[in-house]
């Protein structure tokens, strides 16, 4: 009896050892990738993440599976780039405005150069990256880039003129932060993911970003006033750990590269439509939208004039062709507008 038990045990053990080899063989080349994102699932960076996942899984016919981690569960806003480089996540979505000194070239799309919408901003940013291939991305593979729609002021109280904004505690990052400062606001820097709590606790009286968050993060509950400045966009990048990328088959790599610019366009179009949606939704909840007439717009535009020149100087100091980058972006915006 003991002997029989031994034989049965050995047989079961042998099957258990060999079986995984067969199943692994059946899925030869299959790979699972972890994709980290910092804001909550309903926000646009996560919506585009799910769309990218679906497209990659479909187009690679199951060779690639993507596990998505929204809400900072795998990596947070400021640790995204270094976390992907270190391999804590295989793929990460980051907002470059949170580290403006690190991503000089790509953050230039956050200068007040007149990007009219997210579709334009996303394509311009993606093409700008490919034109310059900045060294800031040497340690990763860039999978796509995109921008928000232009930023507007969302606040607890009405901001009708530059006097109203002077000294007001408003949250923004990167290029958008420079604009708040030029308008005389008390600019406070923090990632979007920290903003709901800051608004609730009264650490800030509002924020300067794209309007879809009025709905997606329910800011319409606190911010009953929106001032339409349509000023600058925030730039995002999706990056992949370099050695994980190198280990992918050429076919899978091709699927991802074919998707890169398309994903930028898709995200831009989604964002633009969703902003419209969120504006209508907010109006229904009693939010007042404050429009500026042409003369007022000029007054708001005037303090921004030195920002571009100062950026060019600073970029030159770091060894970048600041003027050339600005001209390139302006040319790309014009071309998209035609
Ligand atoms: C943003 C970031 C995370 C989720 C939704 C968002 N909508 C606009 C942004 C831009 C941004 O990063 C910011 O901090 O305003």
Coordinates of N, CA, C and O and ligand atoms in Angstrom, one line a residue, residues 38-39 43-45 95 98 148 171 173 190-192 208-210 212-213 217 234 236 271, ligand 1:
X38 N -0.9 57.3 -12.5 CA -1.0 58.0 -11.2 C -2.4 58.5 -10.8 O -2.7 58.5 -9.7
X39 N -3.2 58.9 -11.8 CA -4.5 59.5 -11.3 C -5.6 58.4 -11.3 O -5.4 57.2 -11.7
X43 N -10.2 59.2 -15.0 CA -9.6 60.4 -15.7 C -9.0 60.0 -17.0 O -8.7 58.8 -17.3
X44 N -8.7 61.0 -17.8 CA -8.3 60.7 -19.2 C -7.0 59.9 -19.4 O -6.9 59.1 -20.3
X45 N -6.0 60.1 -18.5 CA -4.8 59.3 -18.7 C -5.1 57.8 -18.6 O -4.4 57.0 -19.2
X95 N 3.0 62.8 -16.3 CA 2.8 64.2 -16.7 C 4.1 64.9 -16.6 O 4.7 65.0 -15.5
X98 N 5.2 67.9 -14.1 CA 5.6 67.7 -12.7 C 7.1 67.7 -12.5 O 7.6 67.8 -11.4
X148 N -3.2 67.6 -22.6 CA -4.5 67.9 -22.2 C -5.1 69.0 -23.2 O -4.4 69.4 -24.1
X171 N -3.7 76.0 -7.9 CA -2.8 74.9 -8.1 C -2.5 74.7 -9.6 O -3.4 74.7 -10.4
X173 N 1.0 73.1 -12.4 CA 2.4 72.6 -12.4 C 3.0 73.0 -13.8 O 2.3 73.2 -14.8
X190 N 1.5 70.9 -7.2 CA 1.2 69.5 -6.7 C 0.6 68.8 -7.9 O 0.0 69.4 -8.8
X191 N 0.8 67.5 -7.9 CA 0.2 66.7 -9.0 C -1.3 66.7 -9.0 O -1.9 67.0 -7.9
X192 N -2.0 66.4 -10.1 CA -3.4 66.4 -10.1 C -4.0 65.4 -9.1 O -5.0 65.7 -8.4
X208 N -5.7 75.3 -12.1 CA -5.6 75.8 -13.5 C -5.2 74.6 -14.3 O -4.1 74.1 -14.3
X209 N -6.2 74.0 -15.0 CA -6.0 72.8 -15.8 C -7.1 72.6 -16.8 O -7.9 73.5 -17.0
X210 N -7.1 71.5 -17.5 CA -8.2 71.2 -18.5 C -9.5 70.9 -17.8 O -9.5 70.3 -16.7
X212 N -12.0 68.8 -18.2 CA -12.7 67.5 -18.0 C -12.7 67.0 -16.6 O -13.6 66.2 -16.2
X213 N -11.7 67.5 -15.8 CA -11.7 67.1 -14.3 C -12.8 67.7 -13.5 O -13.1 67.2 -12.4
X217 N -13.2 64.3 -11.8 CA -12.8 64.3 -10.4 C -13.8 65.0 -9.5 O -13.5 65.4 -8.3
X234 N -1.0 70.7 -20.8 CA -0.1 69.9 -20.0 C 0.4 68.7 -20.9 O -0.4 68.0 -21.4
X236 N 2.0 64.9 -21.6 CA 2.2 63.6 -21.0 C 3.0 62.7 -21.9 O 3.1 62.9 -23.1
X271 N -10.1 63.6 -25.5 CA -10.1 64.7 -24.5 C -10.9 65.9 -24.9 O -11.7 66.4 -24.2
Ligands
LIG1 C1 -4.6 65.7 -15.5 C2 -3.8 64.9 -14.8 C3 -4.3 63.7 -14.3 C4 -5.7 63.4 -14.5 C5 -6.5 64.3 -15.2 C6 -5.9 65.4 -15.7 N1 -6.5 66.4 -16.4 C7 -5.5 67.4 -16.7 C8 -4.4 67.0 -16.1 C9 -3.1 67.8 -16.2 C10 -2.3 67.7 -15.1 O1 -1.5 66.8 -15.0 C11 -2.4 68.7 -14.1 O2 -1.7 68.5 -13.1 O3 -3.2 69.6 -14.2

